[in-house]
Amino acid sequence: AQTIHQWPVAEIKAVGSPLSLGCTIKGKSSPNLYWYWQATGGTLQQLFYSITVGQVESVVQLNLSASRPKDDQFILSTEKLLLSHSGFYLCAWRTGGYEQYFGPGTRLTVL
Amino acid sequence: GDSVTQTEGLVTLTEGLPVMLNCTYQTIYSNPFLFWYVHYLNESPRLLLKSSTDNKRTEHQGFHATLHKSSSSFHLQKSSAQLSDSALYYCALTGITGNTRKLIFGLGTTLQVQP
């Protein structure tokens, strides 16, 4: 069975500080991976997706970047956090039937 | 572009009454996949239902929905609400933007079931 892990579980960071969020999936080779963001009270927005190592496509520009350094790993980062980056970040993988399965998420608070 | 419109905001029901959460969509894609995800507090969203077949009812965990391409709808229903159904429900569409296939979520409907 596939399992998806995200780290950290929660972060409290200062405006202007760097950020790195991680996602690892086990039990699935060459997964299609996605990053989503949900602002408080908002809907889920797809940020990035990746279909293979070293390849990332941006869907929404939020002054964030993503990388796929390994087949099972997807990283979301920025060098300078904004207040507007606060929210819930979810990593997901996609089946051939286009269903997406989400990780447990990271709650980010920017102060 | 592709979009999903759901019953907005909060729906409050008494336990035992039927549930109906509306979802309509717009897409240029002739064969979209439609999904319902349920998001319980402090958990991640979980797939509840999916369909890509016109006029075919799909069921799971007491919930059901039928994709009607003629009206671009995929409403979520349940005959009798339970307290444990209280959650945030998202309707989603697999649409295409350029060469990108992505999942587009509606704004979500919070269902609150009261005793």
XYZ file of C-alpha atoms in Angstrom:
226
model
C 0.000 0.000 0.000
C 1.106 3.518 -0.716
C 1.880 5.852 2.155
C 2.592 9.535 1.972
C 4.433 11.473 4.637
C 4.848 15.174 5.062
C 7.197 17.123 7.286
C 7.071 19.072 9.436
C 3.591 18.656 10.860
C 3.455 22.347 11.706
C 5.702 25.394 11.452
C 5.637 28.875 12.892
C 7.972 31.154 10.946
C 8.791 34.833 10.718
C 8.087 36.952 7.646
C 11.179 37.007 5.468
C 12.563 33.717 6.730
C 13.166 30.704 4.469
C 10.933 27.650 4.319
C 11.291 24.058 3.247
C 8.436 21.549 3.375
C 8.907 17.930 2.423
C 6.821 15.103 1.079
C 7.758 11.457 0.634
C 5.706 8.696 -0.899
C 6.406 5.032 -0.379
C 5.009 2.059 -2.237
C 4.546 3.772 -5.571
C 7.165 4.056 -8.272
C 7.313 7.118 -10.500
C 4.304 8.787 -8.918
C 2.706 11.970 -10.203
C 3.070 14.323 -7.231
C 1.271 17.541 -6.393
C 1.497 20.396 -3.909
C -1.702 22.078 -2.743
C -2.301 25.064 -0.508
C -5.348 26.001 1.457
C -5.576 29.439 3.008
C -7.648 29.660 6.160
C -11.267 29.619 5.035
C -10.237 29.084 1.415
C -10.369 26.264 -1.057
C -7.605 23.920 -2.105
C -5.351 25.359 -4.789
C -2.942 23.293 -6.774
C 0.528 24.890 -6.690
C 2.881 22.498 -8.461
C 2.933 19.092 -10.016
C 5.697 16.735 -11.043
C 5.598 13.602 -13.146
C 9.241 12.647 -12.864
C 12.528 13.375 -11.090
C 13.887 16.804 -11.871
C 10.698 18.005 -13.528
C 8.267 20.419 -11.873
C 5.479 22.490 -13.380
C 4.093 25.552 -11.657
C 0.319 25.990 -11.650
C -0.111 29.020 -9.401
C 2.494 31.681 -8.703
C 2.772 32.356 -4.988
C 6.498 33.183 -4.684
C 7.146 29.539 -3.891
C 9.239 26.948 -5.667
C 9.239 23.185 -5.771
C 11.751 20.497 -6.596
C 11.700 16.749 -7.192
C 15.166 15.572 -6.138
C 14.221 11.889 -5.940
C 11.498 9.708 -7.390
C 9.741 9.514 -4.022
C 10.386 13.045 -2.774
C 8.802 16.441 -3.463
C 10.025 19.615 -1.771
C 8.280 22.986 -1.474
C 10.380 25.989 -0.547
C 10.896 29.708 -0.550
C 13.757 31.959 0.491
C 11.476 34.654 1.889
C 8.143 33.951 3.526
C 5.222 36.349 3.246
C 2.289 36.663 5.618
C 0.099 35.416 2.793
C 1.923 32.070 2.776
C 0.157 31.012 5.947
C -2.157 28.071 5.530
C -2.305 24.345 5.131
C 0.012 22.647 2.641
C -0.855 19.266 1.252
C 1.112 16.886 -0.876
C -0.774 14.395 -3.029
C -0.168 11.629 -5.519
C -2.347 10.631 -8.422
C -3.583 7.272 -9.640
C -4.102 6.312 -13.257
C -7.788 6.954 -12.722
C -7.030 10.579 -11.806
C -7.914 10.180 -8.141
C -5.609 12.052 -5.848
C -4.588 10.874 -2.409
C -3.399 13.427 0.093
C -0.757 13.404 2.770
C -1.458 14.538 6.331
C -0.474 18.141 5.571
C 1.688 20.834 7.140
C 0.145 23.763 8.976
C 2.210 26.911 8.367
C 1.796 30.089 10.376
C 3.774 33.132 9.254
C 4.064 35.937 11.806
C -11.551 28.174 -17.993
C -12.658 25.122 -16.077
C -14.517 25.761 -12.832
C -16.585 24.102 -10.110
C -19.462 25.732 -8.239
C -20.789 24.255 -5.012
C -23.499 25.029 -2.490
C -21.827 27.820 -0.635
C -20.841 28.008 2.977
C -22.529 26.091 5.722
C -25.340 23.572 5.496
C -26.873 22.649 8.833
C -29.081 19.592 9.106
C -30.770 17.587 11.795
C -29.643 13.997 12.102
C -31.790 11.673 10.029
C -32.743 14.204 7.380
C -31.571 13.812 3.773
C -28.384 15.466 2.540
C -28.059 17.249 -0.784
C -24.941 19.236 -1.621
C -24.962 20.824 -5.045
C -22.109 20.794 -7.509
C -22.089 22.138 -11.036
C -19.131 22.526 -13.304
C -17.838 24.101 -16.466
C -15.241 22.475 -18.657
C -14.191 22.379 -22.270
C -13.159 18.774 -21.822
C -15.726 16.351 -23.209
C -14.880 13.549 -20.792
C -14.272 15.081 -17.364
C -13.789 13.160 -14.164
C -15.829 14.473 -11.252
C -14.987 13.808 -7.619
C -16.305 14.406 -4.141
C -13.710 14.706 -1.389
C -14.508 14.822 2.315
C -12.256 16.770 4.658
C -12.645 16.077 8.363
C -11.141 18.495 10.845
C -7.442 17.797 11.516
C -7.265 15.204 8.747
C -6.381 15.398 5.083
C -9.026 15.345 2.338
C -10.187 11.878 1.400
C -11.802 10.693 -1.806
C -15.468 9.905 -1.304
C -16.860 9.401 -4.815
C -15.751 9.653 -8.389
C -17.412 9.383 -11.780
C -16.812 9.949 -15.435
C -19.836 8.043 -16.769
C -22.890 10.036 -17.762
C -26.125 9.224 -15.913
C -24.602 6.469 -13.818
C -25.081 6.561 -10.033
C -21.965 6.003 -7.960
C -22.179 5.135 -4.261
C -19.847 4.907 -1.301
C -20.325 4.936 2.457
C -24.004 5.762 2.139
C -23.412 8.743 -0.151
C -24.288 8.771 -3.820
C -23.959 11.044 -6.800
C -24.844 10.886 -10.479
C -22.923 12.722 -13.164
C -25.325 14.491 -15.529
C -23.410 15.947 -18.432
C -26.549 17.552 -19.862
C -26.791 19.813 -16.821
C -23.076 19.710 -15.858
C -23.966 18.558 -12.378
C -22.668 16.074 -9.830
C -24.733 16.593 -6.679
C -23.884 14.684 -3.518
C -26.754 12.996 -1.699
C -27.421 10.812 1.284
C -30.789 9.573 2.469
C -30.190 10.111 6.168
C -27.551 12.368 7.719
C -25.465 11.148 10.631
C -23.552 13.177 13.188
C -20.311 11.693 11.838
C -21.017 13.210 8.408
C -20.129 16.649 9.735
C -17.173 17.736 7.606
C -16.078 19.935 4.721
C -17.037 18.528 1.325
C -15.282 19.450 -1.896
C -16.475 18.800 -5.393
C -13.613 18.592 -7.871
C -13.137 18.308 -11.588
C -10.219 17.024 -13.585
C -9.873 19.714 -16.173
C -7.299 20.736 -18.668
C -5.425 24.012 -18.895
C -3.280 23.984 -22.004
C -1.486 20.654 -21.820
C -1.879 20.464 -18.072
C -4.397 18.177 -16.514
C -5.223 19.352 -13.026
C -7.754 18.888 -10.296
C -9.932 21.937 -9.796
C -11.746 22.219 -6.493
C -14.891 24.089 -5.632
C -14.907 26.343 -2.591
C -16.233 23.560 -0.401
C -19.433 23.118 1.584
C -19.352 22.624 5.321
C -21.962 20.151 6.463
C -22.935 20.363 10.096
C -25.245 17.642 11.384
C -27.003 18.338 14.668
C -28.751 15.914 17.014
